Amino acid sequence: MTPSTQPAAPEHPYGAGGPAVNHVDNTVPVNGSPRLDEVLGELHAVVGRIAGNVERVIVGKPDVVRVALVTLLAEGHLLVEDVPGVGKTSLAKALARSIDCTVSRIQFTPDLLPSDITGVSIYNRQDNDFEFRPGPVFANIVVGDEINRASPKTQSALLECMEEHQVTVDGQTYPLGAPFMVIATQNPIEMEGTYALPEAQRDRFTARVSIGYPDPQAELAMVDEHAGHDPMSDLRPVSDSAQVLRLIQAVRRVHLSTEIRRYAVELVGATRRLPELRLGASPRSTLQLVRSARAQAALAGRDFVVPDDVHAVAVPVLAHRLVLTAEAQAARRSSADLVRNLLQRVPVPQAAPDPSGQFPHNANPNNHR
């Protein structure tokens, strides 16, 4: 079913008012591609419909929904970490149901095997040869429920899929479709019967979010709306994979100035010098940070990135990649707090107006400190 045949989703701030006025001329197509300002208008409308859909299920958590949408547009993967019962799986399923694409769900358990995820080669007597039976990872959106309940060997089956968008079985490589996104949930590692994700796998998740408990008003609204009816059953797709892929390609065209690139490199590099950390952020995290900042700028209706966009995504993109020292853990330091402190300490790039009195499109005239 195409988005045009779906009932209208509730209005949402992401889609209100269309894109903001920008400072560059995007009225000319580039290499046959649609004009960027037109695609940003489409992005606002589509993201507003998806956000409205998801917030029918996840009440009172707009920031969590925003990070999920930024991750989708940044071609990344999302890790949802929290205690049981706060809506981790509901968030993943609601986002998946809002897009008319192939979706699979994997329930991670201690006896799950890597081949249960990637697929397996089976001997076909009729053809006298082996044939590959794809696993559930061959989908546009893969929902991995309680990923840290599987063994490390099974968890590692996702490494190649998430990084290279392909699967290798018996020496043969099979590409995955586009778009491709893994939305994994996990309980805190202190919970019984779980295996901590290795650093290499955590690093492949673009962002991590914690939903947290709702405030009393949101919980009361949830009781009123969800007690007698499951809103998940009413969700219908409001977009499709082709449209999402077109929006992802538009996000790649969002301008990233040299100053913002240097700022991202300095911010990530500063994590490697913190005495509270045994392991700072990797170069991969720098790439994920700028991709997410581009997506955040597109959500704001801009075709260029400003420091505020980097600030908006820095904590969910960087915090889960940092490994605290034993002393920092004993002092109850938080990796998220360390990132917030760095945002205050690392100098923000500034720009001066050009002779015409206009600020260049690659910088924000406001003071972002």
XYZ file of C-alpha atoms in Angstrom, residues 55-60 85 214-231:
25
model
C 4.011 8.795 19.136
C 0.640 7.083 19.107
C 2.481 4.227 20.796
C 5.365 5.952 22.626
C 3.671 8.713 24.613
C 5.565 11.736 25.904
C 8.511 -2.515 30.364
C 7.163 8.457 31.603
C 6.123 11.428 33.690
C 2.830 11.031 35.612
C 0.750 12.868 33.008
C 2.137 10.821 30.118
C 1.652 7.594 32.074
C -1.940 8.563 32.863
C -2.573 9.301 29.181
C -1.034 5.940 28.312
C -3.358 4.166 30.754
C -6.390 5.964 29.324
C -5.507 5.231 25.694
C -3.789 1.840 25.886
C -5.576 -0.009 28.689
C -8.446 -1.274 26.563
C -6.860 -1.177 23.132
C -3.438 -1.721 21.600
C -2.617 1.279 19.359
